[in-house]
mmCIF file of C-alpha atoms in Angstrom:
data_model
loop_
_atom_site.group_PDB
_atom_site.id
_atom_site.type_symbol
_atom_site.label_atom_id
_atom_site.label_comp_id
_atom_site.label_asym_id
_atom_site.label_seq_id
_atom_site.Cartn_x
_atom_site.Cartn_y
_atom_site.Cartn_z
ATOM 1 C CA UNK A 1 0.000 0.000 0.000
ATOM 2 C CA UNK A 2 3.175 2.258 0.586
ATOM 3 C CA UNK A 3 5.889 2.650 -1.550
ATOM 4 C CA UNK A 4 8.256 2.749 1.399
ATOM 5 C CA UNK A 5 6.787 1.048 4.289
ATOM 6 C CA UNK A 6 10.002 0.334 5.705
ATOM 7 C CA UNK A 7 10.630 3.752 6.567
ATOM 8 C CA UNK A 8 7.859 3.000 8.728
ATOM 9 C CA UNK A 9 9.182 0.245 11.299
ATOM 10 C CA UNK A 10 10.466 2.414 14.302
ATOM 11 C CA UNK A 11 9.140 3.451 17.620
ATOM 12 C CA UNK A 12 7.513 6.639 19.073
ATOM 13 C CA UNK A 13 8.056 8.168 22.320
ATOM 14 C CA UNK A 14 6.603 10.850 23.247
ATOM 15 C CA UNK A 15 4.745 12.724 26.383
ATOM 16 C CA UNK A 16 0.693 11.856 26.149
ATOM 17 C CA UNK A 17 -0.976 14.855 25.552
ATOM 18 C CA UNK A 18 -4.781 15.100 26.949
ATOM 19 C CA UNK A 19 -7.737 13.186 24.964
ATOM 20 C CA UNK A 20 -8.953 16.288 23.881
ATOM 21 C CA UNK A 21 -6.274 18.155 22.560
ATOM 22 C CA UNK A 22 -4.991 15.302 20.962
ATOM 23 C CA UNK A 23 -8.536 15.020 19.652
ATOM 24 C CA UNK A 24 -8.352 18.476 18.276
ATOM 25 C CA UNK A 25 -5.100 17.996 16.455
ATOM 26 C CA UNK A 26 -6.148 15.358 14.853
ATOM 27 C CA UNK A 27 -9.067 17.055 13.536
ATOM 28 C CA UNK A 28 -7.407 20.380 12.435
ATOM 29 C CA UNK A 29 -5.500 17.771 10.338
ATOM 30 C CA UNK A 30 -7.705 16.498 8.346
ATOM 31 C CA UNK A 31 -9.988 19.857 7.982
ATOM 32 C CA UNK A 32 -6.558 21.435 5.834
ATOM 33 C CA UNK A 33 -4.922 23.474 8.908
ATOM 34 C CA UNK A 34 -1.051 23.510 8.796
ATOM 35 C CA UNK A 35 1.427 22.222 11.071
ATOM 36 C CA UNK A 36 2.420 25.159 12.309
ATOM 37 C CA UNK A 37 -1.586 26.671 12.341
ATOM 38 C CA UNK A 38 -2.165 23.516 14.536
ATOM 39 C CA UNK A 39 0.429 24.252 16.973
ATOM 40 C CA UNK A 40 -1.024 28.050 17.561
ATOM 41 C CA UNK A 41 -4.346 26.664 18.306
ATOM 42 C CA UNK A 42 -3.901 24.095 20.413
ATOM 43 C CA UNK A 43 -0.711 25.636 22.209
ATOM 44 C CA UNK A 44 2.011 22.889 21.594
ATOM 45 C CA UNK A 45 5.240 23.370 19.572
ATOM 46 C CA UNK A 46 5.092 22.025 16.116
ATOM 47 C CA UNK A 47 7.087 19.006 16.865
ATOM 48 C CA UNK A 48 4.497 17.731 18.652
ATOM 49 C CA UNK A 49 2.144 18.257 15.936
ATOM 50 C CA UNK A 50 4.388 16.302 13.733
ATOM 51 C CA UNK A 51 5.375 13.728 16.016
ATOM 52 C CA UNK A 52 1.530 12.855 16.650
ATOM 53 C CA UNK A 53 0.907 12.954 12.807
ATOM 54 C CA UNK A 54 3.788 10.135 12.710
ATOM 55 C CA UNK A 55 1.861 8.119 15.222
ATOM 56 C CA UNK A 56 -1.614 8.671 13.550
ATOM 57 C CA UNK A 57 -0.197 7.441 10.587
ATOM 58 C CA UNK A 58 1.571 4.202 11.231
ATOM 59 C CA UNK A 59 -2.034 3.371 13.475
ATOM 60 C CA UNK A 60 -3.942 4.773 10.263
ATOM 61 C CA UNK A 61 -2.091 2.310 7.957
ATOM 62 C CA UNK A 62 -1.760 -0.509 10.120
ATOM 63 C CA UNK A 63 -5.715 0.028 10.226
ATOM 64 C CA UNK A 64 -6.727 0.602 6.696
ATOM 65 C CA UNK A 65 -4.878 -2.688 5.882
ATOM 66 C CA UNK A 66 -6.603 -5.086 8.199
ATOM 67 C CA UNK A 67 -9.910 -3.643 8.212
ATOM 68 C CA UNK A 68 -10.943 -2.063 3.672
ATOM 69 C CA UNK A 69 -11.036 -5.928 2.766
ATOM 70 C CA UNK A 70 -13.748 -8.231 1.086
ATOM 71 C CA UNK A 71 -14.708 -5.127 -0.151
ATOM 72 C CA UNK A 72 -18.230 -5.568 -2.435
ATOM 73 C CA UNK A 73 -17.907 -3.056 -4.923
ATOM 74 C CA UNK A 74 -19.359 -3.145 -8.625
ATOM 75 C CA UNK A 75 -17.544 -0.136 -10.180
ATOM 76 C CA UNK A 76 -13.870 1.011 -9.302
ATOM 77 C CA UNK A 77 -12.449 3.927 -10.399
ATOM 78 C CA UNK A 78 -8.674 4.504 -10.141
ATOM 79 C CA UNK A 79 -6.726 8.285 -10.680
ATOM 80 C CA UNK A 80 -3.327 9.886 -9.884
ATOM 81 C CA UNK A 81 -2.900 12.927 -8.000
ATOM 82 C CA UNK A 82 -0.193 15.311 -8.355
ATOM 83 C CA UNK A 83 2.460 16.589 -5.151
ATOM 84 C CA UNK A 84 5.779 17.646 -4.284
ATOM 85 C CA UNK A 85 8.120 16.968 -1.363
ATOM 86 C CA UNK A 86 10.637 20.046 -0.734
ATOM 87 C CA UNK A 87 10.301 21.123 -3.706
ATOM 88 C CA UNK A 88 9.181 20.624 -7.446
ATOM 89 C CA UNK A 89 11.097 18.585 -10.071
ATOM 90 C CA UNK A 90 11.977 21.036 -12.023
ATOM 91 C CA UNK A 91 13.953 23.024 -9.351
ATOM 92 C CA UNK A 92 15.064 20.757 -7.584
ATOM 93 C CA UNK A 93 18.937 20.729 -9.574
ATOM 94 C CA UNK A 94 19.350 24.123 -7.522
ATOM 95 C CA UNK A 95 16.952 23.397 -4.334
ATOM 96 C CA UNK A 96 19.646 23.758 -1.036
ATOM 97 C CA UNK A 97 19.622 20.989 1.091
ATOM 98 C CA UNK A 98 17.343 18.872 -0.529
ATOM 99 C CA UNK A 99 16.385 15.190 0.598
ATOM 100 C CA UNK A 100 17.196 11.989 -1.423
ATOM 101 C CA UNK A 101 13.273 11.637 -1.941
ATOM 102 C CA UNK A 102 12.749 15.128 -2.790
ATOM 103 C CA UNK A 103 10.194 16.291 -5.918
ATOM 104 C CA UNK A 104 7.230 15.108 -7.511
ATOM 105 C CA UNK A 105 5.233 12.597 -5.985
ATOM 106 C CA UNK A 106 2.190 11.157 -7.083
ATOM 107 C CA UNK A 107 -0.520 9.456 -4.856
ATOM 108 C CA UNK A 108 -2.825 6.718 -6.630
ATOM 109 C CA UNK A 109 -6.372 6.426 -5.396
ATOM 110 C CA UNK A 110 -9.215 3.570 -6.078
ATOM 111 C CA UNK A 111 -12.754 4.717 -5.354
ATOM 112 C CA UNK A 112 -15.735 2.746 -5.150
ATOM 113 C CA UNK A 113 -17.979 4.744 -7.320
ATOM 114 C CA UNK A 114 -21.112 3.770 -5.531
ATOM 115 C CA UNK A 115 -19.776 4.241 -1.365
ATOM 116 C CA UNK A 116 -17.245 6.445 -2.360
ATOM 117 C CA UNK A 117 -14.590 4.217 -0.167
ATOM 118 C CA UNK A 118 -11.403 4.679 -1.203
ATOM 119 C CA UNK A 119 -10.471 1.098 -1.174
ATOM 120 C CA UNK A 120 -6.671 1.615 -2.007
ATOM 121 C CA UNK A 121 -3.723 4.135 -1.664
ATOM 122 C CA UNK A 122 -0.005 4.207 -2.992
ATOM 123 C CA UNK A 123 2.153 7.312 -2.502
ATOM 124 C CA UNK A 124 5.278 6.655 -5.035
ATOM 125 C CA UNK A 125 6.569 7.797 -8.574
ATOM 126 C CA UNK A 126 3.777 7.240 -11.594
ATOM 127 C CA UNK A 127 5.584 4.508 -13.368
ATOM 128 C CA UNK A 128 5.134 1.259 -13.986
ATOM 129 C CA UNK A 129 6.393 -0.494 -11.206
ATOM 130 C CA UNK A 130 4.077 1.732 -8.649
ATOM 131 C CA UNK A 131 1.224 0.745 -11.316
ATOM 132 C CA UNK A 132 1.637 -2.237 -10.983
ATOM 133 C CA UNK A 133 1.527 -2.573 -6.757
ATOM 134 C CA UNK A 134 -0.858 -0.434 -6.497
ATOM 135 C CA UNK A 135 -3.113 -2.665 -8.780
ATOM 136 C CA UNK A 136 -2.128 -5.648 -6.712
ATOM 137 C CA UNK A 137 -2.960 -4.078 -3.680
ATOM 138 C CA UNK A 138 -6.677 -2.857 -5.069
ATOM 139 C CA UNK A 139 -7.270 -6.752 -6.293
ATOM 140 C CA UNK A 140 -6.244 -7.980 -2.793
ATOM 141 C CA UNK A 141 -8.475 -6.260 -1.549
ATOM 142 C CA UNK A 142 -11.901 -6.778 -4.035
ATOM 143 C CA UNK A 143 -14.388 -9.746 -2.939
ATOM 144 C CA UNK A 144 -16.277 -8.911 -6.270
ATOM 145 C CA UNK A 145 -15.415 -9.292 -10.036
ATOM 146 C CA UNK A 146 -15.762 -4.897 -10.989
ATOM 147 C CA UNK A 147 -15.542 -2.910 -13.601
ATOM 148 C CA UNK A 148 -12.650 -1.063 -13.935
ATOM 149 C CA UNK A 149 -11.893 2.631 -14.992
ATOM 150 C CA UNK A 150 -8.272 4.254 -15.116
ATOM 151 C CA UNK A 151 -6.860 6.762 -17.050
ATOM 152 C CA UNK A 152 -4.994 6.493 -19.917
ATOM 153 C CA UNK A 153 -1.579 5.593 -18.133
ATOM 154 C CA UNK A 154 -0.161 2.785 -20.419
ATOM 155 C CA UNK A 155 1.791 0.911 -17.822
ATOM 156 C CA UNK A 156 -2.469 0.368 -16.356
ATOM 157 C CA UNK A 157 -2.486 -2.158 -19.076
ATOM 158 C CA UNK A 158 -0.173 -4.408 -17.985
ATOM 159 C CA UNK A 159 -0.545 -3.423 -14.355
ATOM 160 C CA UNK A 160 -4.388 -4.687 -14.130
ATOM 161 C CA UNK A 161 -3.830 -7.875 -16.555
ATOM 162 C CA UNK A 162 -1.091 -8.813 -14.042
ATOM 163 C CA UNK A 163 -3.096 -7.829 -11.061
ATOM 164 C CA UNK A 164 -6.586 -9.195 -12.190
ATOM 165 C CA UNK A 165 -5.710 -11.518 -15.063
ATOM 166 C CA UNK A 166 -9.313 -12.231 -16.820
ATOM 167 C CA UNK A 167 -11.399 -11.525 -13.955
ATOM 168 C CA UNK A 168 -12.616 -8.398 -14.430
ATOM 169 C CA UNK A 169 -14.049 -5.523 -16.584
ATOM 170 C CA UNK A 170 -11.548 -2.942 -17.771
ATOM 171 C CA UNK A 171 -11.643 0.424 -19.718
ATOM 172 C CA UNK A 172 -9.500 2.986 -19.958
ATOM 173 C CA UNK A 173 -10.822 6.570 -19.593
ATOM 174 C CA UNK A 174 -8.818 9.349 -21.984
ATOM 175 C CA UNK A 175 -9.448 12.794 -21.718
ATOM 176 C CA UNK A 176 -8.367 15.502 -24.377
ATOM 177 C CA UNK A 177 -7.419 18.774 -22.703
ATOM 178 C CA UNK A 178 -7.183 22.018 -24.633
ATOM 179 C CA UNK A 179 -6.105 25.898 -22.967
ATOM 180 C CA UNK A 180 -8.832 28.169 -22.622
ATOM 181 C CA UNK A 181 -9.477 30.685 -25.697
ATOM 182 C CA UNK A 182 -9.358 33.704 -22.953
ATOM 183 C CA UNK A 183 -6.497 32.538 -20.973
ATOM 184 C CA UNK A 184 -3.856 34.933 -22.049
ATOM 185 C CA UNK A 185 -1.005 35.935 -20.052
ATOM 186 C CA UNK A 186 0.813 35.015 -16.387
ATOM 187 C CA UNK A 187 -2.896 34.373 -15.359
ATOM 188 C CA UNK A 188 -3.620 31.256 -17.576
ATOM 189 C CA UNK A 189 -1.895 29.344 -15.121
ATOM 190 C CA UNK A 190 -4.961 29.802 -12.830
ATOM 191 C CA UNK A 191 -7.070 28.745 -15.670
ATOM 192 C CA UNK A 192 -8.093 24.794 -16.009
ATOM 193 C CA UNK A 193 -7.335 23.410 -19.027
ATOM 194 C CA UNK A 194 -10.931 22.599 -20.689
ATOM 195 C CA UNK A 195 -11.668 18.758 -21.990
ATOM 196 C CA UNK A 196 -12.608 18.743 -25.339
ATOM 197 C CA UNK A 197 -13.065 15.150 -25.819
ATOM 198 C CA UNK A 198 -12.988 11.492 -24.278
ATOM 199 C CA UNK A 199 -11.791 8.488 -25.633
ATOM 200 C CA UNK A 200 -13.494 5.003 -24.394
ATOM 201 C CA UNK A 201 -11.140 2.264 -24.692
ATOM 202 C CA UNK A 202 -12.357 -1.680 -23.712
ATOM 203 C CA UNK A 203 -9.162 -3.186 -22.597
ATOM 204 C CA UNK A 204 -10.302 -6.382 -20.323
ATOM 205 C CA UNK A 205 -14.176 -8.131 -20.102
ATOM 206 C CA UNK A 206 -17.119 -6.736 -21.167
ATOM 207 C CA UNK A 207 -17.250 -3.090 -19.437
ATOM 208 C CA UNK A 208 -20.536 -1.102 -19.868
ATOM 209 C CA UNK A 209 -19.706 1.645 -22.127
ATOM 210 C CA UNK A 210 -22.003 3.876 -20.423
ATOM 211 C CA UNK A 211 -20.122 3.269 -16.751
ATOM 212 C CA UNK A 212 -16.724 3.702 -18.415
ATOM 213 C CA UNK A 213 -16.318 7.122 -15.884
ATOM 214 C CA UNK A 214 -13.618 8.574 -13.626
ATOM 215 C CA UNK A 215 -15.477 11.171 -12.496
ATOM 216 C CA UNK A 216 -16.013 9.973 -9.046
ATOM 217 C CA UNK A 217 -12.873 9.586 -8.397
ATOM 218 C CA UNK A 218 -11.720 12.869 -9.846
ATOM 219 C CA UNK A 219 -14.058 14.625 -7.614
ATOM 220 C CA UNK A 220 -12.465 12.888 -4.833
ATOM 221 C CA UNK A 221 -9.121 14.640 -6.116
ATOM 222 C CA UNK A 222 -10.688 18.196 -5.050
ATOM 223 C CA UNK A 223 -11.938 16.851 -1.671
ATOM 224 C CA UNK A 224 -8.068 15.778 -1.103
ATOM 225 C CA UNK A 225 -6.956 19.316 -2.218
ATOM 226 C CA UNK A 226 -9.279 20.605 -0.003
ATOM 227 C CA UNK A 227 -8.690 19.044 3.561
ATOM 228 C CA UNK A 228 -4.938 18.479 2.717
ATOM 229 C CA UNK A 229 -3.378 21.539 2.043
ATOM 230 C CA UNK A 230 -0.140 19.689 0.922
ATOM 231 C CA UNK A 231 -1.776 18.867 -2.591
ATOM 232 C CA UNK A 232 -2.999 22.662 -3.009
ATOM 233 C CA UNK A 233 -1.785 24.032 -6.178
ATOM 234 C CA UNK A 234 0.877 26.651 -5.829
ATOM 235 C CA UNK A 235 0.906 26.105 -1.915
ATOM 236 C CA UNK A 236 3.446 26.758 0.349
ATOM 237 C CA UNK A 237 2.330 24.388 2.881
ATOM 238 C CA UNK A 238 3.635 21.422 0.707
ATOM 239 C CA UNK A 239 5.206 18.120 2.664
ATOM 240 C CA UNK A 240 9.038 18.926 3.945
ATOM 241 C CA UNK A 241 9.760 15.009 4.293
ATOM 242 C CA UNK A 242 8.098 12.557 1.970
ATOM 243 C CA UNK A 243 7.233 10.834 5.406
ATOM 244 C CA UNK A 244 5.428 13.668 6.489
ATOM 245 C CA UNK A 245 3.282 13.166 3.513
ATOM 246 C CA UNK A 246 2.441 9.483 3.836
ATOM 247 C CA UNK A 247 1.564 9.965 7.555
ATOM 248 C CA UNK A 248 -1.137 12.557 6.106
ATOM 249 C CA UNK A 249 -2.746 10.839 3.324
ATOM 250 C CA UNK A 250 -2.713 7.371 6.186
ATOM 251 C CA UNK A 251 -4.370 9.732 8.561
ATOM 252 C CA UNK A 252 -6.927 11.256 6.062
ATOM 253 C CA UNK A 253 -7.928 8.302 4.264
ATOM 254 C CA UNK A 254 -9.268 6.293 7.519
ATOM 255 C CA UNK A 255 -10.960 9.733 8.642
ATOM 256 C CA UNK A 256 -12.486 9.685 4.948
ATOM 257 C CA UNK A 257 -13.449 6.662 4.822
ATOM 258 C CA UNK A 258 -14.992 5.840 8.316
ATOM 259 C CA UNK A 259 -15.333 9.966 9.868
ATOM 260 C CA UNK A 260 -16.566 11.706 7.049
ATOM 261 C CA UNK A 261 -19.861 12.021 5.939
ATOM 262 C CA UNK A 262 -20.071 11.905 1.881
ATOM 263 C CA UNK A 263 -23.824 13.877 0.747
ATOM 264 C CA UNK A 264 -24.023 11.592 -2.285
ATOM 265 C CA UNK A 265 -24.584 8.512 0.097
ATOM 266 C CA UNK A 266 -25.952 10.318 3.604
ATOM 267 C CA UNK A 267 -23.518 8.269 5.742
ATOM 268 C CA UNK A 268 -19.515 7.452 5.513
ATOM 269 C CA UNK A 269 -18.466 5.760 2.841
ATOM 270 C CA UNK A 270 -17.343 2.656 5.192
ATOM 271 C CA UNK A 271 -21.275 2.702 6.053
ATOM 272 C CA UNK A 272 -22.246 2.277 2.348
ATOM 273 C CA UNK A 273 -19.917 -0.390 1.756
ATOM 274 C CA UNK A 274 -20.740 -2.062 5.019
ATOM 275 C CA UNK A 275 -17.525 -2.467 6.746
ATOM 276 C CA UNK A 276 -19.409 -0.624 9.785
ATOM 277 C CA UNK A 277 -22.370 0.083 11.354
ATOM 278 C CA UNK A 278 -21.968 3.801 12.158
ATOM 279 C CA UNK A 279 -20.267 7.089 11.627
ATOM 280 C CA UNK A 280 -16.723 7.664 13.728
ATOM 281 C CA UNK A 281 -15.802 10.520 15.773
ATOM 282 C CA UNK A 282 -12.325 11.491 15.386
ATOM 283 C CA UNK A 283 -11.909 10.445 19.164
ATOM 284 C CA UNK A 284 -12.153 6.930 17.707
ATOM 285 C CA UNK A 285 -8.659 7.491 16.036
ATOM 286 C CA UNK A 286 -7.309 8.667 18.874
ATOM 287 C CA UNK A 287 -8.336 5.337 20.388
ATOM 288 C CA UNK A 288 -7.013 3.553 17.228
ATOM 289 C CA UNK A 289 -3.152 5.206 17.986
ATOM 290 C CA UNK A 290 -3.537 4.607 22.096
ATOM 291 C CA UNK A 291 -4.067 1.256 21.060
ATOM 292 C CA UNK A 292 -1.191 1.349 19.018
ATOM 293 C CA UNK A 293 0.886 2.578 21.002
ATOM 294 C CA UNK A 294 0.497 0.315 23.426
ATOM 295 C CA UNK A 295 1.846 -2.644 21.237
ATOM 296 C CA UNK A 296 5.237 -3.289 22.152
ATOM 297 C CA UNK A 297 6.732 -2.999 18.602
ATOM 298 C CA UNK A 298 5.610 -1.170 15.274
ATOM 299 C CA UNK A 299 5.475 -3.888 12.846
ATOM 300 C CA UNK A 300 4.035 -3.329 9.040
#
């Protein structure tokens, strides 16, 4: 599910802050507050902040991988999202002090287009190799024969063939993207490009031509902009430490997935694909990393 989880195996010590404030970081998390915005509000020094963001993700991960499995879904859609650690790719030949994982970073989703669960996550470069775990990692975890939807990333082919074999229903989704006519300028960087076209391409099964969609899952993409300011375009509140960042997305996908209540299904998207029976506080995180931290080792 991680491209590195061996950065992960370590242990945390730290002084236990009150339920409630720890309650309240974890929340201004999640609702797109930065570290250091966190550490004003609730009074504690940034480390802290960071530290418990550490320990919310290992528990987060640790979580997500036992629990999103045998997961009923008809329709998956899958999607790549855009990031940078330290700094972009392109300046990173003159960035100071750079780390060895610095610059762009991608972070692959699959959505269940009808809970909205995000049944899989892989932070990692968008190549072929990261293709073709992350498609592992979304069959692993599929009790149901789906259809499919990805972009038009070539190394998908070979990815999902390998992944799924036979067993399932795959198109590929391509968009054509033109500049805006009125986007003249230094401002037509703020502009969207506009889609002028989409290709439907049957690649595996029998998909339904009229469910070939990634729009679900592209929509997602703006909910992850929006509660993690790290993937903000043109932010300055990007990830320092490529650690950092897969501490976040661990932390935000189990609040998505079991806190959060989505409006197109009136209940959390762990709800509508029945891997509980009600909505979470964010106290019930907290409980997850107590718990966690009172295992004598962090293993993943």
């Amino acid at each position: 599910m991680l491209a590195n989880a061996e950065a992960l195996t370590y242990m945390f010590s730290m002084n236990r802050l009150p339920f409630e404030e720890r309650r309240q970081i974890l929340h201004l998390m999640v609702e797109g507050n930065s570290v250091r915005g966190i550490a004003r509000l609730v009074d504690v020094s940034p480390v802290t902040v960071l530290r418990y963001l550490a320990l919310a993700g290992v528990a987060c991960v640790a979580f997500h991988d036992k629990t999103v499995r045998g997961v009923k879904a008809q329709r998956v859609e899958c999607d790549e999202i855009w990031s940078f650690v330290h700094c972009k790719k392109a300046t990173l030949p003159r960035a100071k002090a750079a780390p060895a994982d610095a610059g762009d970073i991608w972070t692959w989703t699959a959505l269940d287009s009808d809970s909205k669960l995000i049944v899989s996550f892989l932070i990692g470069p968008r190549n072929a190799e990261c293709a073709y775990d992350f498609m592992s990692d979304v069959a692993d975890r599929l009790a149901t024969r789906v259809q499919l939807t990805t972009d038009g990333f070539r190394p998908y082919i070979q990815a999902v063939t390998g992944a799924f074999g036979i067993d399932v229903d795959y198109a590929m989704l391509v968009k054509l993207y033109s500049e805006s006519a009125n986007a003249v300028g230094p401002e037509r960087k703020y502009s969207p490009g506009i889609c002028t076209g989409l290709r439907k391409r049957r690649i595996l099964g029998q998909p339904l031509k009229a469910l070939v969609s990634t729009s679900y899952v592209e929509k997602h993409n703006q909910t992850t902009r929006q509660h993690m300011k790290r993937f903000a375009r043109l932010t300055a509140a990007h990830s320092k430490k490529l650690i950092n960042h897969v501490h976040m997305v661990a932390l935000y996908t189990a609040w998505y997935n079991f806190c959060r209540v989505n409006s197109a299904v009136r209940m959390t998207p762990a709800m509508a694909a029945g891997l509980t029976d009600r909505a979470w506080d964010v106290g019930k995180i907290v409980g997850l990393i107590e718990a966690y931290e009172a295992q004598p080792e962090v293993k993943l």
